[in-house]
PDB file of C-alpha atoms and ligand atoms in Angstrom:
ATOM      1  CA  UNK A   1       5.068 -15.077 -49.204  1.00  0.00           C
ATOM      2  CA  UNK A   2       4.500 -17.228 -46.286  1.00  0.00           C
ATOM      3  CA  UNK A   3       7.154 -16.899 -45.477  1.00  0.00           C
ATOM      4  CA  UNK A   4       6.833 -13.384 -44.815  1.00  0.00           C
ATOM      5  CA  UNK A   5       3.587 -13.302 -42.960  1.00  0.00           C
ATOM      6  CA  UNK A   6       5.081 -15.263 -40.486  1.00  0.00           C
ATOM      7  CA  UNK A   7       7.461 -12.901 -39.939  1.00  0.00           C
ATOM      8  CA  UNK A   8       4.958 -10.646 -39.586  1.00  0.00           C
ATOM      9  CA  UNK A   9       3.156 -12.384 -36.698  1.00  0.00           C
ATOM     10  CA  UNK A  10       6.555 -13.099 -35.177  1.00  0.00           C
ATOM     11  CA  UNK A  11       7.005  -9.268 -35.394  1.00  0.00           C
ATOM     12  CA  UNK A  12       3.655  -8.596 -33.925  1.00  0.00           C
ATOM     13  CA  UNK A  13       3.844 -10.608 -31.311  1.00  0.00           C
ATOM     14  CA  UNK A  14       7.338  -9.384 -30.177  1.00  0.00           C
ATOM     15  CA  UNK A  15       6.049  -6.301 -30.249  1.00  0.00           C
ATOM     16  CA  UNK A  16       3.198  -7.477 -28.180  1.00  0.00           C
ATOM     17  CA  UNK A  17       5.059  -8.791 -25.657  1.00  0.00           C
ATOM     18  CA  UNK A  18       7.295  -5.575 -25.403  1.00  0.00           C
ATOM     19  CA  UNK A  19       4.190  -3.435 -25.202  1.00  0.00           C
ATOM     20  CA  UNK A  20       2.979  -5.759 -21.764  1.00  0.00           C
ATOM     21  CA  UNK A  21       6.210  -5.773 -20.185  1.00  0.00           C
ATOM     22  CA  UNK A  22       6.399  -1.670 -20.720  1.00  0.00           C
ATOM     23  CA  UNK A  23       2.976  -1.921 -19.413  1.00  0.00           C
ATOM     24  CA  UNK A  24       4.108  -3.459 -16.393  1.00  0.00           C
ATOM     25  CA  UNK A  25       7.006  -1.909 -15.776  1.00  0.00           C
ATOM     26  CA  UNK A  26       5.373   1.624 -15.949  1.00  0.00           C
ATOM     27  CA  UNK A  27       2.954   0.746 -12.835  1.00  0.00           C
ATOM     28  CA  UNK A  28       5.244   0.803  -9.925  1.00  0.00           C
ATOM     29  CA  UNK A  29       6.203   3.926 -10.243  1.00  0.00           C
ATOM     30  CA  UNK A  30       2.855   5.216 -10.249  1.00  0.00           C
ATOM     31  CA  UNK A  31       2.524   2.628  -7.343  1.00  0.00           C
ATOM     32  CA  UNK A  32       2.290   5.162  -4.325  1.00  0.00           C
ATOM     33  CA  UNK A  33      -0.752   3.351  -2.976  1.00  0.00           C
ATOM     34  CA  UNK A  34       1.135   0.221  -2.589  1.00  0.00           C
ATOM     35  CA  UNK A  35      -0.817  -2.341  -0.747  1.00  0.00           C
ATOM     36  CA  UNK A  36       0.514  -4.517   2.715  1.00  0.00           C
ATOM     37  CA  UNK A  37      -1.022  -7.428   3.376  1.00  0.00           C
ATOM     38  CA  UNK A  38      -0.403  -9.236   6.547  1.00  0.00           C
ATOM     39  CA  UNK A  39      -1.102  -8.539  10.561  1.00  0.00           C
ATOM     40  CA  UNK A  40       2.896  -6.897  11.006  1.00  0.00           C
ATOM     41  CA  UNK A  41       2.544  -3.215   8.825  1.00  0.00           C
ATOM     42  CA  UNK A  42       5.193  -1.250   8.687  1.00  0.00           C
ATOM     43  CA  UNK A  43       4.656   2.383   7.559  1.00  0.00           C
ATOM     44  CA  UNK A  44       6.556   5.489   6.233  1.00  0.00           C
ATOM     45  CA  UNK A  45       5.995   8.314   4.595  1.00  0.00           C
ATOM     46  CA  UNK A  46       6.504   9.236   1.401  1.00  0.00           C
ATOM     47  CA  UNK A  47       5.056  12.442  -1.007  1.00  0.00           C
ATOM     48  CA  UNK A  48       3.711  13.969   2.735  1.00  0.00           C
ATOM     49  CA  UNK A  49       1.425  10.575   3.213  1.00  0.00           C
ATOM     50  CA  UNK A  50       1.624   7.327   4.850  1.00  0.00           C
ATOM     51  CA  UNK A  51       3.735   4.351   2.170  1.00  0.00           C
ATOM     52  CA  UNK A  52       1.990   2.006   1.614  1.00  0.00           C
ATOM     53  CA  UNK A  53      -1.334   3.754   2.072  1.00  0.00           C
ATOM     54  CA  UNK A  54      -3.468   0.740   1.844  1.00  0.00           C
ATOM     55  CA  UNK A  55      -3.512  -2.087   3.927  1.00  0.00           C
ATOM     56  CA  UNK A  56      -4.900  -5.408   4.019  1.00  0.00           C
ATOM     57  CA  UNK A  57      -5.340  -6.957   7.486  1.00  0.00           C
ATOM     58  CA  UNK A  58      -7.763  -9.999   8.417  1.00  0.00           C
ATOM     59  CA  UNK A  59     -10.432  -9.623  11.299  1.00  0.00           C
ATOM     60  CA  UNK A  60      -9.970 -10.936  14.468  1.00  0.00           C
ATOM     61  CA  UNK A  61      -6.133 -11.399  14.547  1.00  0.00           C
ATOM     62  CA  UNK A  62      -4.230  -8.666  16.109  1.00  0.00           C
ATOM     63  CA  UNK A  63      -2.397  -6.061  13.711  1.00  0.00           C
ATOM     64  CA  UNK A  64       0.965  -4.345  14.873  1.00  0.00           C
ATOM     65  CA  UNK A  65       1.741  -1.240  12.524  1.00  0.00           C
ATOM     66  CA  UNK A  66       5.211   0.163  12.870  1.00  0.00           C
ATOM     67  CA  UNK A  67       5.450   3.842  11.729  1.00  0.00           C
ATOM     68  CA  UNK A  68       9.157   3.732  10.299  1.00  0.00           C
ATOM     69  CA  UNK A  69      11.450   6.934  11.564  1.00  0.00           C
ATOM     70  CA  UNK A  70      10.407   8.845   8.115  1.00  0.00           C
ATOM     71  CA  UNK A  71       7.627   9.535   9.598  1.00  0.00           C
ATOM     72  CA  UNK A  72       7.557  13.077  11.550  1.00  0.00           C
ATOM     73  CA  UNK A  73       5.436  15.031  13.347  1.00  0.00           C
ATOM     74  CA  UNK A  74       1.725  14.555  13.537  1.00  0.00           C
ATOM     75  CA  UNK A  75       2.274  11.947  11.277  1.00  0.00           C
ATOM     76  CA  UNK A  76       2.714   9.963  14.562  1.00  0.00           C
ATOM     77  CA  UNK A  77      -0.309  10.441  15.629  1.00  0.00           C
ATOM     78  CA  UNK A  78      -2.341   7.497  14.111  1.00  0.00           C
ATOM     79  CA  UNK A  79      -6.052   7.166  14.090  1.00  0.00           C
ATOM     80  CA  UNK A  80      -8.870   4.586  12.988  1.00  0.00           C
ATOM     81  CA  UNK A  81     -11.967   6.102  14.235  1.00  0.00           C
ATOM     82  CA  UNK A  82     -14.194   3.298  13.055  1.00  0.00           C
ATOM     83  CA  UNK A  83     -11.852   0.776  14.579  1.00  0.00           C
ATOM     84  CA  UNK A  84     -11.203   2.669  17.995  1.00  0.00           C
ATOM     85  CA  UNK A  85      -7.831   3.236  17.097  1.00  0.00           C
ATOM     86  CA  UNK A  86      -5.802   6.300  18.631  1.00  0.00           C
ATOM     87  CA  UNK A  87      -1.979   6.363  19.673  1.00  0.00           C
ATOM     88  CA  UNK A  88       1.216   8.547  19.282  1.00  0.00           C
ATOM     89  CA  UNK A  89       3.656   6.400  18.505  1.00  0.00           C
ATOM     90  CA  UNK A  90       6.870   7.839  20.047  1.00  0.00           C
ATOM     91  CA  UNK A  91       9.715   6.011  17.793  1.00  0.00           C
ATOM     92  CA  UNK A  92       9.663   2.766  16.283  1.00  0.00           C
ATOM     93  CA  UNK A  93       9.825   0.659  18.565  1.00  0.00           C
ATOM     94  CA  UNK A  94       6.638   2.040  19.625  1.00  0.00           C
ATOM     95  CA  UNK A  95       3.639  -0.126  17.928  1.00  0.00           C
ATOM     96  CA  UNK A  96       0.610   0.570  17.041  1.00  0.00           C
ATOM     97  CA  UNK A  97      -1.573  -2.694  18.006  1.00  0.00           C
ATOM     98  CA  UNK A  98      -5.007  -3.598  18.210  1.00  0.00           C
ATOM     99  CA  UNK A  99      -7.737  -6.282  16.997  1.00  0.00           C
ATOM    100  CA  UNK A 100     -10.259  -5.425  14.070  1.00  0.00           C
ATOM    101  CA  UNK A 101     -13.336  -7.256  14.722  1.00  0.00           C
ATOM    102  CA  UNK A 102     -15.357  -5.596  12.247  1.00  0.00           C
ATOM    103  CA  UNK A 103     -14.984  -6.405   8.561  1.00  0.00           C
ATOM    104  CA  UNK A 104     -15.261  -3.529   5.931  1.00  0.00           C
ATOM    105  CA  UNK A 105     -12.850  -0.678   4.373  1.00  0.00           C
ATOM    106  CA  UNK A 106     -12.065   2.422   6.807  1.00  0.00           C
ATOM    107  CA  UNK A 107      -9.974   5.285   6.527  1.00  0.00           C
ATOM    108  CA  UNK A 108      -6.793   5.699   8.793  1.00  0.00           C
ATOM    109  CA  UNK A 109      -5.448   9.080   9.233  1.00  0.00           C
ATOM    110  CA  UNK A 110      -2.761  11.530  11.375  1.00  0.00           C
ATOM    111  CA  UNK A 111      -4.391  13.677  13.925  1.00  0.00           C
ATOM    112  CA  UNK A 112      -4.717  16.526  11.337  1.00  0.00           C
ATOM    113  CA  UNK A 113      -6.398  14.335   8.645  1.00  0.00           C
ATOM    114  CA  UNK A 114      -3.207  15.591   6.172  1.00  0.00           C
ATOM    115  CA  UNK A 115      -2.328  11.885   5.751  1.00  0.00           C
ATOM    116  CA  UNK A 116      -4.989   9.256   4.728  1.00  0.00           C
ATOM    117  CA  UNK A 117      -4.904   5.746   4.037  1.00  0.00           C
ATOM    118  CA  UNK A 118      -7.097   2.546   3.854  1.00  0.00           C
ATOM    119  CA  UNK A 119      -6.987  -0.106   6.023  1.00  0.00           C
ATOM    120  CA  UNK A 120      -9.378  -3.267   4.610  1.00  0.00           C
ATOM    121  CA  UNK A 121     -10.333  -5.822   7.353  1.00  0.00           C
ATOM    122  CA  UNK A 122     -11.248  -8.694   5.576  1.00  0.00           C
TER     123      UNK A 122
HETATM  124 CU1   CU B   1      -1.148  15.486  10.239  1.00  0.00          CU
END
């Protein structure tokens, strides 16, 4: 009998386990908001919107995004209003840098506002 009941918890507990790794496997691919950390961003575009479409910079350092060659058209066209920020970037090689000094959460967006993102200066 006691046997048995710890057999049981065994069992539950596998089954526990199993339940947190499906858990955990299931969230990166629902993961389209994938967040970059770090002053060197590289950006692409994926489901018609910027991948990874948040990103996590700190204030006062400068912050070079890269927008990858998936991404097309206005796409290019990169904007923080809050933070000043407005280029075209031609290709690649073609960075997007500037300096947040304010802290908070803004909104980044294309020229047509059809991709969105955060960008949190911390
Ligand atoms: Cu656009």
């Amino acid at each position: 009998m006691k046997n048995l009941t710890i057999l049981i918890l065994v069992f539950i507990l596998i089954m526990g386990g199993a339940s947190l790794l499906w858990i955990n496997e299931k969230n990166p691919s629902s993961n389209t908001n994938l967040t970059n950390s770090g002053q060197e961003v590289v950006l692409s575009m994926k489901n018609y919107n910027y991948y990874p479409n948040i990103i996590e910079v700190e204030a006062d350092k400068r912050v070079s995004i890269t927008l990858d060659n998936s991404v097309r058209g206005c796409y290019r066209s990169f904007n923080i209003p809050e933070l000043g920020v407005s280029k075209t970037s031609a290709n690649s090689d073609d960075k997007i840098i500037f300096t947040p000094t304010k802290k908070g959460t803004f909104r980044f967006a294309c020229s047509m506002g059809m991709g969105t993102g955060t960008i949190i200066v911390k």
